[in-house]
Short mmCIF file of C-alpha atoms and ligand atoms in Angstrom, two decimals:
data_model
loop_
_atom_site.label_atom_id
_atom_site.label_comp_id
_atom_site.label_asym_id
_atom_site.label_seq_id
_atom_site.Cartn_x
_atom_site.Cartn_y
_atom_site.Cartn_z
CA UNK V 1 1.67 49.66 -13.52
CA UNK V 2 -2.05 48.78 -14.11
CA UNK V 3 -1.42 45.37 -16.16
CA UNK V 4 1.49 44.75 -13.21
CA UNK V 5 -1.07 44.73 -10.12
CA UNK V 6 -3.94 42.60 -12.94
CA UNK V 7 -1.24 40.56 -13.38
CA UNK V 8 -0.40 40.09 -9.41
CA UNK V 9 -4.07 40.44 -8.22
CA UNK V 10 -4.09 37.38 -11.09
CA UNK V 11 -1.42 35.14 -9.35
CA UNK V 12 -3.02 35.79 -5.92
CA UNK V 13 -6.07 34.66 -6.62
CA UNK V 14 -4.59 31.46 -8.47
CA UNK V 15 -2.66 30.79 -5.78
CA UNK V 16 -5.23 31.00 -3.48
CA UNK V 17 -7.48 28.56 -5.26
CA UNK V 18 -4.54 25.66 -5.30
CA UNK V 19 -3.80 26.57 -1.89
CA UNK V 20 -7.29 25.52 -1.09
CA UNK V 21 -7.79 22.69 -3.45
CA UNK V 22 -4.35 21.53 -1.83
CA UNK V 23 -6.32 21.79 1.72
CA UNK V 24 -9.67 20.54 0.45
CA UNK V 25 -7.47 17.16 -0.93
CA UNK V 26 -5.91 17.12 2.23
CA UNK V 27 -9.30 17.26 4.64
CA UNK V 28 -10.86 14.16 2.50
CA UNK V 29 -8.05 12.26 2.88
CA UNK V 30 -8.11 12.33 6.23
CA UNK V 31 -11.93 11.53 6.55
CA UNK V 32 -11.55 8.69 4.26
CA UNK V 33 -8.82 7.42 5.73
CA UNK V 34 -10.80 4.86 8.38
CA UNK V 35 -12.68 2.63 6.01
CA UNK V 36 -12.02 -1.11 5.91
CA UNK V 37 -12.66 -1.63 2.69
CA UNK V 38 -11.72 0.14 -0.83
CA UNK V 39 -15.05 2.13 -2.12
CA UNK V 40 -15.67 3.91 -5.15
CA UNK V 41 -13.95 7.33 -4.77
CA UNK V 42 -12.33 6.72 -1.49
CA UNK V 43 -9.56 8.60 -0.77
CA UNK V 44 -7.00 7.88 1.73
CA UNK V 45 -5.99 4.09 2.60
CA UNK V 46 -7.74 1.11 4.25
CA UNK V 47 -7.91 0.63 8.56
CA UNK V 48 -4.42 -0.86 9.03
CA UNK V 49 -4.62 -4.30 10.03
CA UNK V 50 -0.97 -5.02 10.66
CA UNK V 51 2.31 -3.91 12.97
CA UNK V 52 4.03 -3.41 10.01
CA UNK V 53 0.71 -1.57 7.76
CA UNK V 54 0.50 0.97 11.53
CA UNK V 55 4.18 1.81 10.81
CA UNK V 56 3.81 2.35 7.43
CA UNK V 57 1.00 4.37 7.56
CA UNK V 58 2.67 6.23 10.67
CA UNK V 59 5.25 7.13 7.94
CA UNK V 60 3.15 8.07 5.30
CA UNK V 61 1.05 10.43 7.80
CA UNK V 62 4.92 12.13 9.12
CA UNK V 63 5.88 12.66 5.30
CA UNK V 64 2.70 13.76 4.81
CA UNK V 65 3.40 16.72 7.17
CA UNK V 66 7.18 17.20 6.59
CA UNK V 67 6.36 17.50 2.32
CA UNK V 68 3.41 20.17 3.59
CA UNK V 69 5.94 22.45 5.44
CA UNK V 70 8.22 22.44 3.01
CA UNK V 71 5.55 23.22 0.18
CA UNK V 72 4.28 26.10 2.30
CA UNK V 73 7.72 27.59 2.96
CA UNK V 74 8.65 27.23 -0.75
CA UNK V 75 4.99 28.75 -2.05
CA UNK V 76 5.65 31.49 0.95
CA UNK V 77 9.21 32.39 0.12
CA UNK V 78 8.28 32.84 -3.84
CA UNK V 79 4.92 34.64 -3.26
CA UNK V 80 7.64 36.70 -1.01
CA UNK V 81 10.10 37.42 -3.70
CA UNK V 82 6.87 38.24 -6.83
CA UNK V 83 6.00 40.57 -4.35
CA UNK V 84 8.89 42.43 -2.93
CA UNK V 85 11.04 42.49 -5.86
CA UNK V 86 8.76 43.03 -8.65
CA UNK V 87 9.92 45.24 -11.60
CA UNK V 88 7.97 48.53 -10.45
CA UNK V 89 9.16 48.29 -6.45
CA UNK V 90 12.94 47.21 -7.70
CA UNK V 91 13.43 48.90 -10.45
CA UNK V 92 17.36 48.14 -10.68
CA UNK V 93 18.22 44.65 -9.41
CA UNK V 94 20.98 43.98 -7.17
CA UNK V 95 23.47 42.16 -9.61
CA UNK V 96 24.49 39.43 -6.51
CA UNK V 97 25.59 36.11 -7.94
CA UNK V 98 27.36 34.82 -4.82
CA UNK V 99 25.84 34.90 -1.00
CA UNK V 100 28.29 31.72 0.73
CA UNK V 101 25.43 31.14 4.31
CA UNK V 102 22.49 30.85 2.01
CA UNK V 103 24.67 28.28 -0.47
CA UNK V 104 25.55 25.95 2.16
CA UNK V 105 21.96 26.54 3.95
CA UNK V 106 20.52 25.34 0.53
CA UNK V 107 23.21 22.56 0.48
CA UNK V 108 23.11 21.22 4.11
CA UNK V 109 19.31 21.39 4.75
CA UNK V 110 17.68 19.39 2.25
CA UNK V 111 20.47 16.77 2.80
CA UNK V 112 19.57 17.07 7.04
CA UNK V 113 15.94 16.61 5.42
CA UNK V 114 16.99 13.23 3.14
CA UNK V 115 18.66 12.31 6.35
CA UNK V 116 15.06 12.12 9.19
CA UNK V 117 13.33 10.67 5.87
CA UNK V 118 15.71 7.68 5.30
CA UNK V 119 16.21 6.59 8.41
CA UNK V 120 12.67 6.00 9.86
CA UNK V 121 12.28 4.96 6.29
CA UNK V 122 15.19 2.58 6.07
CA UNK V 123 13.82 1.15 9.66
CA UNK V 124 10.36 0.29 8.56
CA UNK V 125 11.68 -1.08 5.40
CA UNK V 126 13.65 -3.82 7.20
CA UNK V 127 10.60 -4.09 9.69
CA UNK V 128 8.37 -5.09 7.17
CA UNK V 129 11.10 -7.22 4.97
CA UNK V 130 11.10 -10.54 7.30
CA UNK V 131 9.80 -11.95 10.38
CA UNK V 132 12.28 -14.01 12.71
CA UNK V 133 10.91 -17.02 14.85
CA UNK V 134 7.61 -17.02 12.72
CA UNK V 135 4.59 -18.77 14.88
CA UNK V 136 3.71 -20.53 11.04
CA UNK V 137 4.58 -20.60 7.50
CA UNK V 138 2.22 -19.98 4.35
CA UNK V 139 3.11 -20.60 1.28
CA UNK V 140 0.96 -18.75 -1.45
CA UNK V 141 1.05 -20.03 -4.90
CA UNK V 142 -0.09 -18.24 -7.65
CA UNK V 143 -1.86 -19.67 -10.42
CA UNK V 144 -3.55 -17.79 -13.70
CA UNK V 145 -5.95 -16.79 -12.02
CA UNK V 146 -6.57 -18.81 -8.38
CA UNK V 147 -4.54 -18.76 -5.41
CA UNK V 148 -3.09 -22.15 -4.36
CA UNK V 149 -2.74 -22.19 -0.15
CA UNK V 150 -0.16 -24.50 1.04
CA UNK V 151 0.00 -24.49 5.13
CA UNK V 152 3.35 -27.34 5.50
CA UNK V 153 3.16 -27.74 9.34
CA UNK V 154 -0.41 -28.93 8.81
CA UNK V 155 0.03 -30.68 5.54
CA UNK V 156 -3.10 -28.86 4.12
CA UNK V 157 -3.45 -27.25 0.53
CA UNK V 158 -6.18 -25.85 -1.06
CA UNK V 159 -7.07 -23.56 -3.90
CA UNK V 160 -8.96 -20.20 -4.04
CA UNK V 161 -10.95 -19.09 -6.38
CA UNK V 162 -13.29 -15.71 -7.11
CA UNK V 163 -17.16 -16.38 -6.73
CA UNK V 164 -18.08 -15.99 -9.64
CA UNK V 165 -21.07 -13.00 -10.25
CA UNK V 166 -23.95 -14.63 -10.35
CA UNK V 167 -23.06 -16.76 -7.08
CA UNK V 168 -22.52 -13.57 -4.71
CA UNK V 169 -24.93 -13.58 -2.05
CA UNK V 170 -25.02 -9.22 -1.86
CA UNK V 171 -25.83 -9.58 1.94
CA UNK V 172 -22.23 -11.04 2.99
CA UNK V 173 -19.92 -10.69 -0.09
CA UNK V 174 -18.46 -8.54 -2.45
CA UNK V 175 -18.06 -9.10 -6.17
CA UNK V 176 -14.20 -9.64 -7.51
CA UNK V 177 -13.13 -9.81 -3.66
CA UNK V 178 -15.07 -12.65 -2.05
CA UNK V 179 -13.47 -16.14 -2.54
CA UNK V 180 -14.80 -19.87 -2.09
CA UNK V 181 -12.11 -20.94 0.09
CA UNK V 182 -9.97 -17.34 2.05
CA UNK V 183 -6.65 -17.58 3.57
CA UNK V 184 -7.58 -18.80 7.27
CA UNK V 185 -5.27 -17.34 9.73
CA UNK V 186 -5.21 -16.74 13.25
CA UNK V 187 -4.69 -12.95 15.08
CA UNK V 188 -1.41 -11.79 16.62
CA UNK V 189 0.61 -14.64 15.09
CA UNK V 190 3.51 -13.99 13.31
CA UNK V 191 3.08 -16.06 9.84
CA UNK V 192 6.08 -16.19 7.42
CA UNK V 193 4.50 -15.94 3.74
CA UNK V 194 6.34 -17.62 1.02
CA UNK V 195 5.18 -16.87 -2.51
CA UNK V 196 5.49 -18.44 -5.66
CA UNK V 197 4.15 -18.93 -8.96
CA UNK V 198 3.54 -21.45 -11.48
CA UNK V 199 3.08 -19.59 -14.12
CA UNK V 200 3.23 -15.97 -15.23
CA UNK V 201 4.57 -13.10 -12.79
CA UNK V 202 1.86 -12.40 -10.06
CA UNK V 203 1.59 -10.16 -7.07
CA UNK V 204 0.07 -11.29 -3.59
CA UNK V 205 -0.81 -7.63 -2.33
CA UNK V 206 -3.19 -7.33 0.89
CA UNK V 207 -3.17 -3.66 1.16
CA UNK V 208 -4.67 -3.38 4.98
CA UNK V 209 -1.53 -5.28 6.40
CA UNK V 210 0.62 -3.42 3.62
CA UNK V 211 1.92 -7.03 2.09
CA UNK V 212 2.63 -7.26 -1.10
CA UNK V 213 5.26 -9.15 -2.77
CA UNK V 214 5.69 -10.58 -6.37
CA UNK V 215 5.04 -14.16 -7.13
CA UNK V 216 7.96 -15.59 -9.88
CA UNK V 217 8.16 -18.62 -11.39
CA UNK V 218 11.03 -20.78 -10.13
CA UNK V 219 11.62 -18.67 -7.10
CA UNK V 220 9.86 -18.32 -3.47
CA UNK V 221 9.78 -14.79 -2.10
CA UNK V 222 9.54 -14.15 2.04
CA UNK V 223 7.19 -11.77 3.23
CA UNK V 224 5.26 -11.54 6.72
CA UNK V 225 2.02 -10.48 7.78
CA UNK V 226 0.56 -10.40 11.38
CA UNK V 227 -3.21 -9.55 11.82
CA UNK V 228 -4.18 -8.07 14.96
CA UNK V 229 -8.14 -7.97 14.51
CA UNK V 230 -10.61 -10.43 13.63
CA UNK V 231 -12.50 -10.50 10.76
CA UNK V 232 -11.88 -10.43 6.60
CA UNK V 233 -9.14 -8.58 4.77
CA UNK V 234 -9.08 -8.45 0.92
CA UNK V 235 -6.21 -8.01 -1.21
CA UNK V 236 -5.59 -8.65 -5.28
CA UNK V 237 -3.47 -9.61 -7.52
CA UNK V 238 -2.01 -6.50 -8.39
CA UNK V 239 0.90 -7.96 -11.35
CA UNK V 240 -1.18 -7.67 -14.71
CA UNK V 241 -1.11 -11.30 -15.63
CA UNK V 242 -3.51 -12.35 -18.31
CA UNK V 243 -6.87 -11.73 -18.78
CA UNK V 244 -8.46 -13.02 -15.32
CA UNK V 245 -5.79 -10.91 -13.74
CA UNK V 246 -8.82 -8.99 -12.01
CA UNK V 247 -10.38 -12.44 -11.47
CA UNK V 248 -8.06 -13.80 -8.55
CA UNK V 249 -8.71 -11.86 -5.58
CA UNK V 250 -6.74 -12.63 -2.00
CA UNK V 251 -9.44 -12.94 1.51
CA UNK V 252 -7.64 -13.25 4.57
CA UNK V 253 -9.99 -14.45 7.34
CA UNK V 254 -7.81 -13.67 10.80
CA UNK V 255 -9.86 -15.75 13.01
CA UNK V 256 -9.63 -15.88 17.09
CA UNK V 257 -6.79 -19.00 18.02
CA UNK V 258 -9.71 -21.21 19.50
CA UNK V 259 -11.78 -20.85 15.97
CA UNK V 260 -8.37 -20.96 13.57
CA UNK V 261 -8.20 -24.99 15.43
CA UNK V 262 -11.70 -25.49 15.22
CA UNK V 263 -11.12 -24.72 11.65
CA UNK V 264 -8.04 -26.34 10.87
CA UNK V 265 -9.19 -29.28 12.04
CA UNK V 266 -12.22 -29.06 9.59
CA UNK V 267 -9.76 -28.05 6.97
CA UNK V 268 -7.39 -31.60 7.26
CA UNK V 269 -10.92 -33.25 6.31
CA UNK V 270 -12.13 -31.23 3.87
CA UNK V 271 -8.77 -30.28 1.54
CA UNK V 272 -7.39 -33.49 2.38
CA UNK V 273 -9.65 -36.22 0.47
CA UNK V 274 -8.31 -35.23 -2.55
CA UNK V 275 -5.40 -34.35 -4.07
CA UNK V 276 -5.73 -30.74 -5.47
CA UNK V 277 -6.37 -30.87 -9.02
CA UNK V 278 -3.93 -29.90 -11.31
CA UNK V 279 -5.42 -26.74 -13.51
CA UNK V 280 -3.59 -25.73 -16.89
CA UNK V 281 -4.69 -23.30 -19.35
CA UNK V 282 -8.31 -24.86 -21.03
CA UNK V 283 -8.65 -27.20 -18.25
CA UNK V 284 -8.05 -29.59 -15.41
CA UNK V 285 -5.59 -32.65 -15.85
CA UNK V 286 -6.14 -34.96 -13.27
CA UNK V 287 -9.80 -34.32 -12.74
CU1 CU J 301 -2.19 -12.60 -11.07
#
C-alpha cells in the first residue's frame, strides 16, 4: 500500500511537471510569435506578411488548440483510470471486453475530428497552391548559390547574391540574409512566382508569406505570394544544395506602387546594359 501511493504521489508529481513544461512551451510561443525576423532562440513563427501566410498561421493557431484539448482529455481520462482503478481500490477487475457506445464513440469521433482538420486544411492548401489573374509574373531561377530574377513583362533580369561578411554594414543588414540586388516587388499585388533551376535541386522558401516551393532542373514550378506591408522579407534556400547552400539567401523588398515604378524604371537601366553573365562552377563564361 505504501510503495502504491510513492508510486502515485510519483506519477503526480511527473505529470505535473510536463503539464507545466507543456504550458511554459506554450506561453513563449505565443510571446515570440510577433517578431519579423528569425532570432537566435525564437520560438514561434515570423509576423505574417501574406493572405495566404494569415491563413496558414490562422490554421496552425486552431490546431494548436484542437491538439491541446484533446491532449488534456486524454492525460485527464488516464490520470482518471491510475487513479480510480488502481490495484488496492479494485481489487478484482471487471473482466468487460465488449462495451458497443464507447466502440463506435472511439470510432466516429476521431474520424468527425480528421473531418474539421481536413477541410479548412484542404481549403488553405488550394488557397495557397495558385493565384488566378496574377497582377505580374516572377520567375526565380536558382543557381548554386545566387538567385537569378527574371521579371518578363518588363524584360529585366538580374542576379542576387549574399553580401559577403566583411561587406555588411551592421547598421542596416544582416549577415547570410542581406543581398546586393533583393526581389523588388510592389504591396497588395498578386505576383505569380515561377521557379526553376539550373542546376542542382533548390528551394525558394520566404517563410513570412509562407512560400516555399522547390526549384528543379528542367521544370518551372507556380507558386504566389502577395505582400501586404512595406518593407524587407528574408527567406533561404532551404534544399541542401552544395556547399554555399547557406550562402544564397532570398530579400523581398515589397515597396509602395509609386516607388516599385520609380524603381523599375531604374532597374531597365541598370540590369539592362549587360547581358547577365553566365556563372558555372569555378567561374564566369562570358565575363
Ligand atoms: Cu540552394
Amino acid at each position: 500500500m505504501r510503495v502504491e501511493m510513492e508510486q502515485l504521489k510519483h506519477f503526480v508529481v511527473n505529470a505535473g511537471r510536463s503539464l507545466g513544461l507543456s504550458l511554459a512551451i506554450f506561453l513563449v510561443t505565443i510571446s515570440g510569435a510577433m517578431a519579423s525576423l528569425a532570432k537566435p532562440w525564437q520560438l514561434g513563427t515570423q509576423d505574417p506578411v501574406s493572405p495566404v501566410a494569415v491563413r496558414i498561421f490562422e490554421f496552425h493557431d486552431y490546431l494548436l488548440v484542437l491538439i491541446t484539448i484533446i491532449t488534456l482529455f486524454v492525460l485527464g481520462l488516464m490520470v482518471y483510470v491510475c487513479i480510480r482503478f488502481r490495484a488496492s481500490r479494485n481489487p478484482t477487475p471487471s473482466r468487460t471486453t465488449h462495451n458497443t457506445l464507447i466502440e463506435i464513440l472511439w470510432t466516429a469521433v476521431p474520424v468527425i475530428i480528421l473531418v474539421i482538420v481536413a477541410v479548412p486544411s484542404f481549403q488553405t492548401l488550394y488557397y495557397g497552391d495558385r493565384t488566378y489573374e496574377p497582377d505580374m509574373t516572377i520567375k526565380v531561377t536558382a543557381n548554386q548559390w545566387y538567385w537569378t530574377y527574371e521579371y518578363p513583362d518588363q524584360d529585366i533580369t538580374f542576379d542576387s547574391y549574399m553580401i559577403p561578411k566583411e561587406e555588411i554594414d551592421p547598421a542596416t543588414q544582416t549577415y547570410l540574409l542581406s543581398v546586393d540586388n533583393p526581389l523588388v516587388v510592389p504591396v497588395g499585388k498578386k505576383i505569380q512566382i515561377l521557379v526553376t533551376s539550373n542546376d542542382v535541386m533548390h528551394s525558394f522558401f520566404v517563410p513570412s508569406a509562407v512560400v516555399q516551393i522547390y526549384g528543379m532542373i528542367g521544370r518551372i514550378n507556380e507558386t504566389w505570394m502577395q505582400i501586404d506591408k512595406e518593407g524587407t522579407v528574408f527567406g533561404q534556400c532551404n534544399q541542401i544544395c552544395g556547399i554555399d547552400h547557406s550562402g544564397m539567401p532570398i530579400a523581398v523588398k515589397a515597396v509602395s506602387p509609386e516607388a516599385y515604378a520609380t524603381w523599375l524604371a531604374e532597374a531597365k537601366i541598370k540590369f539592362a546594359a549587360a547581358p547577365a553573365p553566365i556563372r558555372v562552377a569555378g567561374g564566369t563564361v562570358n565575363e
